[in-house]
mmCIF file of C-alpha atoms and ligand atoms in Angstrom:
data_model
loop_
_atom_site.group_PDB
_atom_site.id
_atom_site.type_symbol
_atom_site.label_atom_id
_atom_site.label_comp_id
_atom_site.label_asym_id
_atom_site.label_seq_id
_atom_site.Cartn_x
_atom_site.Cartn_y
_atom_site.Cartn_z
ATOM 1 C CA UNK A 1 51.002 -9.441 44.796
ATOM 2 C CA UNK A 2 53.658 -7.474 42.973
ATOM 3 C CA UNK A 3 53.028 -6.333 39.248
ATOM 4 C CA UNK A 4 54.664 -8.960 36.611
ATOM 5 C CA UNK A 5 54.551 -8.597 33.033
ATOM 6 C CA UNK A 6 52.839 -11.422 31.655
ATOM 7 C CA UNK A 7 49.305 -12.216 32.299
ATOM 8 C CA UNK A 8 49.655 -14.972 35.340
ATOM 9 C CA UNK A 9 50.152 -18.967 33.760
ATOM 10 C CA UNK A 10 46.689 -20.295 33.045
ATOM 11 C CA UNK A 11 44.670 -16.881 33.524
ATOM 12 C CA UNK A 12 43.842 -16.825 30.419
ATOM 13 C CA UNK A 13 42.086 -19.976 30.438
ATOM 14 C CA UNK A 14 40.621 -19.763 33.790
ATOM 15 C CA UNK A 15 39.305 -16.160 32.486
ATOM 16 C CA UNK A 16 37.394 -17.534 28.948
ATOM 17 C CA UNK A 17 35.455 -19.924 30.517
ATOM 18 C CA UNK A 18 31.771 -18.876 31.304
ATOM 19 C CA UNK A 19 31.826 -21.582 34.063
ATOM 20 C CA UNK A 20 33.929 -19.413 36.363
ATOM 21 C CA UNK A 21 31.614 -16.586 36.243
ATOM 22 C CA UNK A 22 28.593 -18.782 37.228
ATOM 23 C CA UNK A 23 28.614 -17.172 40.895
ATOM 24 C CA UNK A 24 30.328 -14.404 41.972
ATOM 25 C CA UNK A 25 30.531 -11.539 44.613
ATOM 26 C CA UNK A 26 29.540 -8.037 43.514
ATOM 27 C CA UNK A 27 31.796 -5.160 43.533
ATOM 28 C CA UNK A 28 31.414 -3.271 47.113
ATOM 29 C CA UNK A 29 33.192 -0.275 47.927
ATOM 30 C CA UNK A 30 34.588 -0.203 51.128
ATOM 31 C CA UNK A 31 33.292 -3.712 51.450
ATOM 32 C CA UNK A 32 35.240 -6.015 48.899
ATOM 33 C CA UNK A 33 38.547 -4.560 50.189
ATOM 34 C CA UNK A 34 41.654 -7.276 49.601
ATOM 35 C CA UNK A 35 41.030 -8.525 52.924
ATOM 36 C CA UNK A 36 37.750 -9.182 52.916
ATOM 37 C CA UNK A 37 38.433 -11.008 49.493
ATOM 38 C CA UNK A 38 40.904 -13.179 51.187
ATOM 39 C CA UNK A 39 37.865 -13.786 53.644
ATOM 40 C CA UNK A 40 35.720 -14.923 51.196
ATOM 41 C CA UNK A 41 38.377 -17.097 49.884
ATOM 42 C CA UNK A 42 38.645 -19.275 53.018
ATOM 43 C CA UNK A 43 35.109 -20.033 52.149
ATOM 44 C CA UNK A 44 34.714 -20.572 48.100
ATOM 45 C CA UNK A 45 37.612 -21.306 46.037
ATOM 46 C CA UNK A 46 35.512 -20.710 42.761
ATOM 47 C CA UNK A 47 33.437 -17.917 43.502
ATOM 48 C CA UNK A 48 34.424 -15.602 40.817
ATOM 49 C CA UNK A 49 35.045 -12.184 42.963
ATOM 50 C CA UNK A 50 35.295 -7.997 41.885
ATOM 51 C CA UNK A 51 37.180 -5.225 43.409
ATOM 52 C CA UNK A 52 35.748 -2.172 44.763
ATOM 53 C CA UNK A 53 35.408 0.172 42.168
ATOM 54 C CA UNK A 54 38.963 1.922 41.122
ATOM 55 C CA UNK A 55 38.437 5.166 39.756
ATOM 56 C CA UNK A 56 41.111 5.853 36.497
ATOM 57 C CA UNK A 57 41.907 8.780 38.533
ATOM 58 C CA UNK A 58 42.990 6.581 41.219
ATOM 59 C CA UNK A 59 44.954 5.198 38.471
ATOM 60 C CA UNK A 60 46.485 7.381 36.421
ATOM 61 C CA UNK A 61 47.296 10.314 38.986
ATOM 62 C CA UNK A 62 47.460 8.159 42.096
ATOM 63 C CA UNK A 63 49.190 5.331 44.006
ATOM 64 C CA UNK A 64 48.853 2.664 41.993
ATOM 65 C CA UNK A 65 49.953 0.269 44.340
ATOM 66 C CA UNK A 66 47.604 1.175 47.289
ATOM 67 C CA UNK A 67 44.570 0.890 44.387
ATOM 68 C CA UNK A 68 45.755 -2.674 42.634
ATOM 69 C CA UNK A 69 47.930 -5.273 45.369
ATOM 70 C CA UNK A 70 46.501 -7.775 46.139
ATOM 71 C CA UNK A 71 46.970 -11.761 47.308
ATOM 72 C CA UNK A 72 48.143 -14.416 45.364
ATOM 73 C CA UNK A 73 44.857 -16.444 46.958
ATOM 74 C CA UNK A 74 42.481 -14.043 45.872
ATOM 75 C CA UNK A 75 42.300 -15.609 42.012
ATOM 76 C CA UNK A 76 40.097 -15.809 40.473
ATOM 77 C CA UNK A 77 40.086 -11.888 41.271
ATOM 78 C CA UNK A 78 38.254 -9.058 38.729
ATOM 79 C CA UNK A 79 39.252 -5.498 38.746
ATOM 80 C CA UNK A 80 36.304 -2.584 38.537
ATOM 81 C CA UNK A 81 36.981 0.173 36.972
ATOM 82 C CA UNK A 82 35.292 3.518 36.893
ATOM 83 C CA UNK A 83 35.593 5.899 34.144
ATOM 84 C CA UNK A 84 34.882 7.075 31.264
ATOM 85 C CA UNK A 85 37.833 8.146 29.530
ATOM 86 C CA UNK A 86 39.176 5.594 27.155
ATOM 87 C CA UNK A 87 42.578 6.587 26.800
ATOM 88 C CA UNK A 88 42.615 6.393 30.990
ATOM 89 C CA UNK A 89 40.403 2.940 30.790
ATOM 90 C CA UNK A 90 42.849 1.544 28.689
ATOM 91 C CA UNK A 91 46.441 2.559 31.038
ATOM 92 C CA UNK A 92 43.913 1.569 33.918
ATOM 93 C CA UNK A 93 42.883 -2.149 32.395
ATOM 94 C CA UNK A 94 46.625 -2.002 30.898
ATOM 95 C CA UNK A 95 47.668 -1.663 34.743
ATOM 96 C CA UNK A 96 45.110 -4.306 36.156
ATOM 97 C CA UNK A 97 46.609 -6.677 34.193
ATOM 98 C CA UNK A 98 50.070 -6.522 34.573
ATOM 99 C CA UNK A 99 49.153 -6.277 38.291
ATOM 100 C CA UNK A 100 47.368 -10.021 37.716
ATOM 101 C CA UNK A 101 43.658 -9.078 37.342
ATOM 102 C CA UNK A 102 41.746 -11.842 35.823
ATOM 103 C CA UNK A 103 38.786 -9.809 34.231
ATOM 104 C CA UNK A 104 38.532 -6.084 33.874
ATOM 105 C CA UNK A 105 34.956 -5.067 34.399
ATOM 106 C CA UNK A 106 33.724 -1.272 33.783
ATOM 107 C CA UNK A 107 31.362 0.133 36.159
ATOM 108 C CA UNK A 108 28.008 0.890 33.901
ATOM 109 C CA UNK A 109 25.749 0.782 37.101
ATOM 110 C CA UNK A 110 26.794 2.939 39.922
ATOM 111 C CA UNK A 111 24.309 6.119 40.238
ATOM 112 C CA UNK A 112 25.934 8.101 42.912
ATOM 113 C CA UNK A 113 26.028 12.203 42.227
ATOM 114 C CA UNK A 114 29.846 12.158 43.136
ATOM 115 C CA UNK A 115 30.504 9.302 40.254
ATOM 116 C CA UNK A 116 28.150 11.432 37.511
ATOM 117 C CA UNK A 117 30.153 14.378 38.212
ATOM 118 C CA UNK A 118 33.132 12.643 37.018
ATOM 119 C CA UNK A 119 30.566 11.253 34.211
ATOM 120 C CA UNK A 120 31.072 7.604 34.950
ATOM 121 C CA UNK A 121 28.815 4.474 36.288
ATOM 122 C CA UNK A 122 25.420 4.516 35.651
ATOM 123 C CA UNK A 123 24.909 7.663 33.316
ATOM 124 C CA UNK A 124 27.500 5.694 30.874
ATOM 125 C CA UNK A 125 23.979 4.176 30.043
ATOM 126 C CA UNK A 126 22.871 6.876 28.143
ATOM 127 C CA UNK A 127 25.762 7.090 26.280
ATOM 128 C CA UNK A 128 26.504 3.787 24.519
ATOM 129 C CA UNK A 129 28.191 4.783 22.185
ATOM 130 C CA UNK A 130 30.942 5.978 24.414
ATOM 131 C CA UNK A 131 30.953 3.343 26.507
ATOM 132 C CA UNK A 132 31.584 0.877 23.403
ATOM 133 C CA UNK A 133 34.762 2.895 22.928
ATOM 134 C CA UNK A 134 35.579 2.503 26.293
ATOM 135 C CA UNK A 135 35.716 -1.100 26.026
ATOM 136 C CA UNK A 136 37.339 -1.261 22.978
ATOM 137 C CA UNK A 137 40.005 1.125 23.788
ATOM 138 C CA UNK A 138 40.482 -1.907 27.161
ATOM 139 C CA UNK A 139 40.489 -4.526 24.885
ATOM 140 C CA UNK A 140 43.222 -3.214 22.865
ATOM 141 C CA UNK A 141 45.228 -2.940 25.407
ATOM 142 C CA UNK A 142 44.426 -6.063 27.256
ATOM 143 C CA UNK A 143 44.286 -9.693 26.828
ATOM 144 C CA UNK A 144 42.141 -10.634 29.393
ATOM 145 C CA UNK A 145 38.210 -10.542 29.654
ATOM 146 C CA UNK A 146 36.677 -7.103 29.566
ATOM 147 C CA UNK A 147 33.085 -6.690 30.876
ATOM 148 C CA UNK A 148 30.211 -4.656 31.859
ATOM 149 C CA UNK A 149 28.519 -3.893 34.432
ATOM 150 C CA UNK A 150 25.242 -2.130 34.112
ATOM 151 C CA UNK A 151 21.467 -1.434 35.043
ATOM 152 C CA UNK A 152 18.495 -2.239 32.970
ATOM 153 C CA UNK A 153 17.846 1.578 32.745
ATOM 154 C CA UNK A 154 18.169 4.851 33.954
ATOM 155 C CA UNK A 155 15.298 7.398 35.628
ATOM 156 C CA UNK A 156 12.040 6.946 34.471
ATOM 157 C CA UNK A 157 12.897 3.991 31.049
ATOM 158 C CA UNK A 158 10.700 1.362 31.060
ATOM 159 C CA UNK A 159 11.317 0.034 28.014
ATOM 160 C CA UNK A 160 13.459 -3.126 27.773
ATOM 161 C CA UNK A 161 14.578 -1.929 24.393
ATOM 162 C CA UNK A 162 16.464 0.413 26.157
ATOM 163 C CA UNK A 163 19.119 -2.292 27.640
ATOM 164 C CA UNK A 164 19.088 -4.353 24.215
ATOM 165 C CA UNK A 165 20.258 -1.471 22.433
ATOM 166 C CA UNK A 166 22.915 -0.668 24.939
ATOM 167 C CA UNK A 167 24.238 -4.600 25.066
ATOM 168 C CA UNK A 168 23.988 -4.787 21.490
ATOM 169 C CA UNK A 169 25.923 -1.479 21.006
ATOM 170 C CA UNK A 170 28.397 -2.209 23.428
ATOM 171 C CA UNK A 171 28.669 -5.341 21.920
ATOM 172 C CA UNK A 172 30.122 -3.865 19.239
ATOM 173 C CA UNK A 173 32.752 -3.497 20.561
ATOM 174 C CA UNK A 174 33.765 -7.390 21.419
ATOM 175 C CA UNK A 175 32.233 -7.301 24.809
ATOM 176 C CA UNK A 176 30.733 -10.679 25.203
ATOM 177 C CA UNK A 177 30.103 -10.518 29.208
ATOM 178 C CA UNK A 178 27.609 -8.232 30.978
ATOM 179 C CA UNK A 179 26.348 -8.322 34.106
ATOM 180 C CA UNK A 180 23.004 -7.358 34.715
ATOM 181 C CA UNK A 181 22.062 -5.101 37.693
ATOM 182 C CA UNK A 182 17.949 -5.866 37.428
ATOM 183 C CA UNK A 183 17.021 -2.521 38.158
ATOM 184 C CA UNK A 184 16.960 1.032 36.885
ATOM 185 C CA UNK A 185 19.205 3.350 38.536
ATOM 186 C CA UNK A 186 17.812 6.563 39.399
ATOM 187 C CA UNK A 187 20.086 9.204 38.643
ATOM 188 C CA UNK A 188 18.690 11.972 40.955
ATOM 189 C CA UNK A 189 16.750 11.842 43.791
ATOM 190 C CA UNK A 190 18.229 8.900 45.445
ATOM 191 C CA UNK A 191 20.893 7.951 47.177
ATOM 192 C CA UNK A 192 23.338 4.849 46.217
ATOM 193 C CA UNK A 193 21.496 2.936 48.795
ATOM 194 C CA UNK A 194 17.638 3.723 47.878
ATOM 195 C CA UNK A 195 19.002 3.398 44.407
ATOM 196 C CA UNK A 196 19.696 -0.683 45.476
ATOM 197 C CA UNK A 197 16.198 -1.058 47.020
ATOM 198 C CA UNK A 198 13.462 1.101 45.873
ATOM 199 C CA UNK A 199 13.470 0.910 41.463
ATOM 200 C CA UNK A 200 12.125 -2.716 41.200
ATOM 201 C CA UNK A 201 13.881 -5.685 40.015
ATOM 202 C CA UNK A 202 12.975 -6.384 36.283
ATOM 203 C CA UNK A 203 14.433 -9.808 36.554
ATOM 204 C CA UNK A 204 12.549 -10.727 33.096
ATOM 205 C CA UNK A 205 14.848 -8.257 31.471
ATOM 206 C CA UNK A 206 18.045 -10.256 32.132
ATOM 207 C CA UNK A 207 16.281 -13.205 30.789
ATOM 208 C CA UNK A 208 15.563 -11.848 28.003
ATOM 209 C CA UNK A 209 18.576 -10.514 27.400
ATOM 210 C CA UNK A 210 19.743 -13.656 27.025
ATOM 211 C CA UNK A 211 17.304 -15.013 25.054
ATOM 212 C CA UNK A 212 18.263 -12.260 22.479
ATOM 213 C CA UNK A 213 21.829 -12.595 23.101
ATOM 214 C CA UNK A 214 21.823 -16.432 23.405
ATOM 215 C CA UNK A 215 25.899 -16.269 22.632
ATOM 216 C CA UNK A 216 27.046 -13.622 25.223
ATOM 217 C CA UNK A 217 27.527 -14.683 28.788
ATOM 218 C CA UNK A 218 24.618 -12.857 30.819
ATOM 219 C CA UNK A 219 25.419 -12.673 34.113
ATOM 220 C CA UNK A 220 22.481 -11.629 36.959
ATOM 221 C CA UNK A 221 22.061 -9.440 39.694
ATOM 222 C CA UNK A 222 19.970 -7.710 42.602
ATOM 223 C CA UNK A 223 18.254 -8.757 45.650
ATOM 224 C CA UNK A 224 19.468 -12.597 45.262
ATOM 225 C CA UNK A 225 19.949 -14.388 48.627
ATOM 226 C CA UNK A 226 19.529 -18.280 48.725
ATOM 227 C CA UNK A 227 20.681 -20.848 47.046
ATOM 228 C CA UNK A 228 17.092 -21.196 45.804
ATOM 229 C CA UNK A 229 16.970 -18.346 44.241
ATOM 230 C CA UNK A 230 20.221 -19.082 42.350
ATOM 231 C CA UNK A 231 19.132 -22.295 41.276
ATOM 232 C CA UNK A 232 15.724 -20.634 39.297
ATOM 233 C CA UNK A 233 18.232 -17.828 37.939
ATOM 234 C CA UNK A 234 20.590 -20.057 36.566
ATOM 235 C CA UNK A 235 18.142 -21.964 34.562
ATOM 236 C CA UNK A 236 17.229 -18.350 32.525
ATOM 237 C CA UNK A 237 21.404 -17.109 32.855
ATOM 238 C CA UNK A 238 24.733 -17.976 32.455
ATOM 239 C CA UNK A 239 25.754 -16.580 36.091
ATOM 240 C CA UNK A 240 24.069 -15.108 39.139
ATOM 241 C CA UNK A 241 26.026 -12.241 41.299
ATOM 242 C CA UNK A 242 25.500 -11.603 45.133
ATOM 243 C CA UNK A 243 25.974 -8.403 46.768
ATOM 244 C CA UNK A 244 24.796 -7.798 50.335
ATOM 245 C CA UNK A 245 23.955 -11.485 50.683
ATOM 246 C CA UNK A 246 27.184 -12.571 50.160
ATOM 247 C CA UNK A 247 28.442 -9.554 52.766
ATOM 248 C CA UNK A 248 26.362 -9.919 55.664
ATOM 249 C CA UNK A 249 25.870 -14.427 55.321
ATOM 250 C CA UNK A 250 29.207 -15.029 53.909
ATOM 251 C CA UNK A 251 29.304 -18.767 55.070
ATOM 252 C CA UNK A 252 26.218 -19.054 52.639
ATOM 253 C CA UNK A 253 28.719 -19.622 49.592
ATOM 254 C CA UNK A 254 30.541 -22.650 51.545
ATOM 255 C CA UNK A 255 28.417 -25.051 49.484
ATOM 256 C CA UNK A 256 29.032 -23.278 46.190
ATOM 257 C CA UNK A 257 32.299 -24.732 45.241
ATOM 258 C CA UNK A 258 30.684 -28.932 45.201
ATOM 259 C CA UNK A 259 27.070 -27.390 44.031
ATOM 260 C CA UNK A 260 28.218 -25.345 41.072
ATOM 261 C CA UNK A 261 31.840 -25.839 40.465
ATOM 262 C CA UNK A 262 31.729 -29.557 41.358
ATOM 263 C CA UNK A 263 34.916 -29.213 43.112
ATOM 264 C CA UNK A 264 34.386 -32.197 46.048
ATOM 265 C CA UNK A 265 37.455 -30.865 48.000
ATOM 266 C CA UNK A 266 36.198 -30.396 52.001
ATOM 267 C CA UNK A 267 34.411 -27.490 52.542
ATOM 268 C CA UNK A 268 35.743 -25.630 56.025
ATOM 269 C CA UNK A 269 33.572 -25.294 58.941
ATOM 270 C CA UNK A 270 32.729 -22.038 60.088
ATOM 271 C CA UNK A 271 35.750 -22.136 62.971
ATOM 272 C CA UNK A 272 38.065 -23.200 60.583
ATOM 273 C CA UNK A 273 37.350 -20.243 58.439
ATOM 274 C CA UNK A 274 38.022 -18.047 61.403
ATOM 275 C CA UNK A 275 41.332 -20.198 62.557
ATOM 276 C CA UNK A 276 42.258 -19.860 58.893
ATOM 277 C CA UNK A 277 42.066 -16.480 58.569
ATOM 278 C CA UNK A 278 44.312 -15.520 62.136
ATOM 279 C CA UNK A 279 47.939 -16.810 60.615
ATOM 280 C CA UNK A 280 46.873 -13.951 57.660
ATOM 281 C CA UNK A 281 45.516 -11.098 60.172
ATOM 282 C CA UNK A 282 48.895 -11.997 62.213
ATOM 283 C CA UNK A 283 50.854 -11.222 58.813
ATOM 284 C CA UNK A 284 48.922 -8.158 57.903
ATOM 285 C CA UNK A 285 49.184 -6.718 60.942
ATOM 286 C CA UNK A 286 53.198 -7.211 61.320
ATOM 287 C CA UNK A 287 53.785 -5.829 57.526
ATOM 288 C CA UNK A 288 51.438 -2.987 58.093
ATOM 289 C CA UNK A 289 50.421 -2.085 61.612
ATOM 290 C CA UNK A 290 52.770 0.672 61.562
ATOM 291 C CA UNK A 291 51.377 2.197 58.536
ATOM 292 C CA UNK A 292 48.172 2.651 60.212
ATOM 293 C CA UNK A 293 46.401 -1.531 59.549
ATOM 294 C CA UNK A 294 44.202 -2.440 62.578
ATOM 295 C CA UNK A 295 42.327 -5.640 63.599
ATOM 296 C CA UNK A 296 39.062 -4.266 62.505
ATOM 297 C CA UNK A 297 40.033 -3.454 59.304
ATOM 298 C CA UNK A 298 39.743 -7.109 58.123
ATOM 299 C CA UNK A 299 37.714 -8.293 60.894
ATOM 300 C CA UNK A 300 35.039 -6.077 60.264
ATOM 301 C CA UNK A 301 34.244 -8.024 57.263
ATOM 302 C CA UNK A 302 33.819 -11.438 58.806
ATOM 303 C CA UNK A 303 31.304 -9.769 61.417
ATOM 304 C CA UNK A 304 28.798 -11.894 59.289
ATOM 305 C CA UNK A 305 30.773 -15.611 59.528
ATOM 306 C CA UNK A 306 28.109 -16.630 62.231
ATOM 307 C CA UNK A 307 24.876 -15.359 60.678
ATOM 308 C CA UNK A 308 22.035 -17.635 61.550
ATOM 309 C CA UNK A 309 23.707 -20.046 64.210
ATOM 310 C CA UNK A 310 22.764 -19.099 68.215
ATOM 311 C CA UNK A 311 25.341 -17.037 69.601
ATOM 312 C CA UNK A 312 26.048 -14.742 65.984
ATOM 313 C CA UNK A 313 24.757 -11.740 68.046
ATOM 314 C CA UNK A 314 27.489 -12.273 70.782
ATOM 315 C CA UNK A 315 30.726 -13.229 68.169
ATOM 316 C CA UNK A 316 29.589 -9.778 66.710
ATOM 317 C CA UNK A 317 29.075 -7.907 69.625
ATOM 318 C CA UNK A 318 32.955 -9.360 70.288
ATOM 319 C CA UNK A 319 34.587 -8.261 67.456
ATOM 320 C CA UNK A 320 32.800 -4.781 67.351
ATOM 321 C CA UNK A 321 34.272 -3.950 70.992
ATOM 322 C CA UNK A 322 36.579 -1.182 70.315
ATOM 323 C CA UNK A 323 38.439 -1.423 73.374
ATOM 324 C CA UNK A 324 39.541 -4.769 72.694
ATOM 325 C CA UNK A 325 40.450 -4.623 69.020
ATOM 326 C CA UNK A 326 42.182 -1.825 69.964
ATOM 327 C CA UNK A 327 45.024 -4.270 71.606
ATOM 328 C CA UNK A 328 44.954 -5.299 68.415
ATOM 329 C CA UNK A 329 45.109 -8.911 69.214
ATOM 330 C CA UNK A 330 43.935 -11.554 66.545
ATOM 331 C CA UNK A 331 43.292 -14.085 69.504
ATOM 332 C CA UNK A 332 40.204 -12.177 70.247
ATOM 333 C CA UNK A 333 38.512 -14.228 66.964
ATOM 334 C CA UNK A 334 38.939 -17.009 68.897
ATOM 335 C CA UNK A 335 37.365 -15.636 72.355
ATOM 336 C CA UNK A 336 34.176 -14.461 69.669
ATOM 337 C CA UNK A 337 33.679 -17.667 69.074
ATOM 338 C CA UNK A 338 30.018 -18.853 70.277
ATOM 339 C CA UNK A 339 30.406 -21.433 72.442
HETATM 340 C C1 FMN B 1 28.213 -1.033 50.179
HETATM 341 C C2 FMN B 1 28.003 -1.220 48.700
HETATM 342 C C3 FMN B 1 28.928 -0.712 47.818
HETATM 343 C C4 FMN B 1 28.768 -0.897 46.430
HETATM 344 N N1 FMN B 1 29.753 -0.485 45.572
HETATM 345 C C5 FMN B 1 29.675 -0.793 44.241
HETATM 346 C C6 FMN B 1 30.761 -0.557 43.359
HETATM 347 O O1 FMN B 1 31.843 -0.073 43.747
HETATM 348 N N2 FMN B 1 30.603 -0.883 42.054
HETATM 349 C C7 FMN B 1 29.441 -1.441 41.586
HETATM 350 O O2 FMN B 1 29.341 -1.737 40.386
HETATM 351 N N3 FMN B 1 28.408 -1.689 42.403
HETATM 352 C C8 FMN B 1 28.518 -1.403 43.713
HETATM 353 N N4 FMN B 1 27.494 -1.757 44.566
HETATM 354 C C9 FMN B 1 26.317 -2.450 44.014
HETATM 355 C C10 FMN B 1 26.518 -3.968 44.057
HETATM 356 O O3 FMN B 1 27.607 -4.353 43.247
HETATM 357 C C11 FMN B 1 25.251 -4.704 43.588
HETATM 358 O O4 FMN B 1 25.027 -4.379 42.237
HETATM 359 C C12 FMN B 1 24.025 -4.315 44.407
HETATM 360 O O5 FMN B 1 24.305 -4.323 45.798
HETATM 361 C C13 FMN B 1 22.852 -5.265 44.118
HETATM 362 O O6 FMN B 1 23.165 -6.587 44.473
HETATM 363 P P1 FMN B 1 22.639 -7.240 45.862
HETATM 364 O O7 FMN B 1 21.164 -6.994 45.924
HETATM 365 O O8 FMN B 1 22.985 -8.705 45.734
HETATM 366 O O9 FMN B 1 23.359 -6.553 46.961
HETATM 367 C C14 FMN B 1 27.627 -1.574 45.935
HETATM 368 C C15 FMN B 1 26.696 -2.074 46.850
HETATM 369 C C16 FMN B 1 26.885 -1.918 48.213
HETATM 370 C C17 FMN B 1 25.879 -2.505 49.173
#
């Protein structure tokens, strides 16, 4: 995808309605790479999905184009940002969209010590204030969606009060779209990854947000794995948001585009995901093999495609064999396959 100047025909449609958002895949780093979004693709056409975070750093002093391309099949696609800056939010939302984001979403939840030292993600919380600038200063510059991503509180706030004030601060701001990380984030002590398992999930305080904010789109996250689950969410929500689920069962969302986009269209099986996806690892790999692209970088993120069926221990056993990936050979999808 090469940067244009307008917003992308029909983006800003697809972008205002709150049915797009009613399922989506969290923002991963190192996970929800381009590649693993075209992945996901091949098995949801709805699914709303998020970069990795982007720092404005990334941005504003780095290669833009190694931060933002992206495939025309990704859409709808959301760009994170990280920062707190507003002057650098709004050149990094400004760039997002020329680039052909459909949403611009600032990372409010992310509690790792190397994101506080830059002041960003989750200790934004205690700041509202700022971050209501922050989106403002975006939604100047922008025409597309702005949102936020954020926790229900940070360190030891109990209080649901806490995450009212912040939505209805931020609000202020025209932010009408927040998704809600169900959990406090822990600022120190923990690490990224106890920080997603170990505060407990406060669902109630997404519901209520909603209840209080019955006319912003409240969108729900943490610890969300069947369809189930979804199902009970969405009757309290606008939108429910997978993470890890979505990562390590990917095939789980193949139902998602009849069940809650009521698209009818045939849903792929999981072999013609995998067949789908060798014509674009064939392509990848012949653009950018010589700048360093290898078969495990995208096939390390369909690892997961066979999660649950006999044989999903030996199609991952296959594709994590260094030696062959090294020959770099996108045939070897096919020899994964369980038989
Ligand atoms: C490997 C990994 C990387 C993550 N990176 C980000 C990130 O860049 N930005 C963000 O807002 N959240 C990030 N998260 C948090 C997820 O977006 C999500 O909020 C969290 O995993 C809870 O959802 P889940 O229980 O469905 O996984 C990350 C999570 C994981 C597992």
């Amino acid at each position: 995808m090469q940067p244009n100047n307008a917003v992308p025909e029909g983006n800003a449609e697809k972008s205002n309605t709150y049915a797009g958002r009613r399922i989506s895949v969290a923002p991963m780093m190192d996970w929800t790479d381009r590649h693993c979004r075209v992945f996901h693709r091949h098995i949801t056409k709805h699914t709303w999905l998020y970069t990795e975070m982007v720092t404005t750093g990334a941005l504003v002093y780095g290669d833009v184009e190694r931060h933002l391309r992206f495939n025309d099949e990704e859409h709808p696609v959301a760009l994170q940002l990280g920062g707190s800056d507003p002057k650098d939010l709004a050149t990094s939302a400004k760039l997002g969209e020329k680039w052909g984001y459909d949403e611009i979403n600032l990372n409010c939840g992310c509690p790792s010590e190397r994101v506080q030292k830059g002041a960003f993600g989750a200790c934004l919380m205690a700041e509202p204030e700022l971050v209501r600038d922050c989106v403002k200063a975006m939604r100047d510059a922008v025409s597309i969606d702005v949102t936020v991503k954020h926790r229900i509180g940070i360190d030891e706030t109990e209080s649901y009060d806490f995450v009212r004030d912040f939505v209805g601060t931020v609000a202020d701001a025209g932010c009408t779209t927040f998704i809600v990380h169900a959990r406090n984030a822990i600022l120190k002590g923990l690490s990224p990854k106890e920080n997603r398992e170990i505060p407990p999930l406060k669902y109630e305080y997404a519901y209520r947000l909603k209840r209080d904010f019955p006319q912003f789109e409240i969108l729900i996250n943490g610890g969300i794995k069947t369809e189930a689950e979804i199902d009970e969410h969405l009757r309290h929500v606008d939108g429910v948001m997978l993470g890890r689920e979505a990562y390590h069962n990917p095939y789980l969302m193949a139902t998602f585009d009849s069940k809650y986009y009521g698209d009818t269209a045939p849903v792929k099986n999981r072999e013609e995901v995998l067949r789908a996806m060798m014509p674009y690892i064939a392509a990848q790999l012949a653009k950018e093999g010589g700048r360093g692209l290898k078969l495990n970088t995208i096939t390390r993120h369909m690892l997961g495609l066979m999660q649950g069926l006999h044989g999903a221990r030996q199609f991952r056993q296959t594709l994590s064999d260094s030696k062959r990936l090294a020959a770099g050979d996108p045939g070897l999808l096919l020899e994964a396959l369980p038989k």
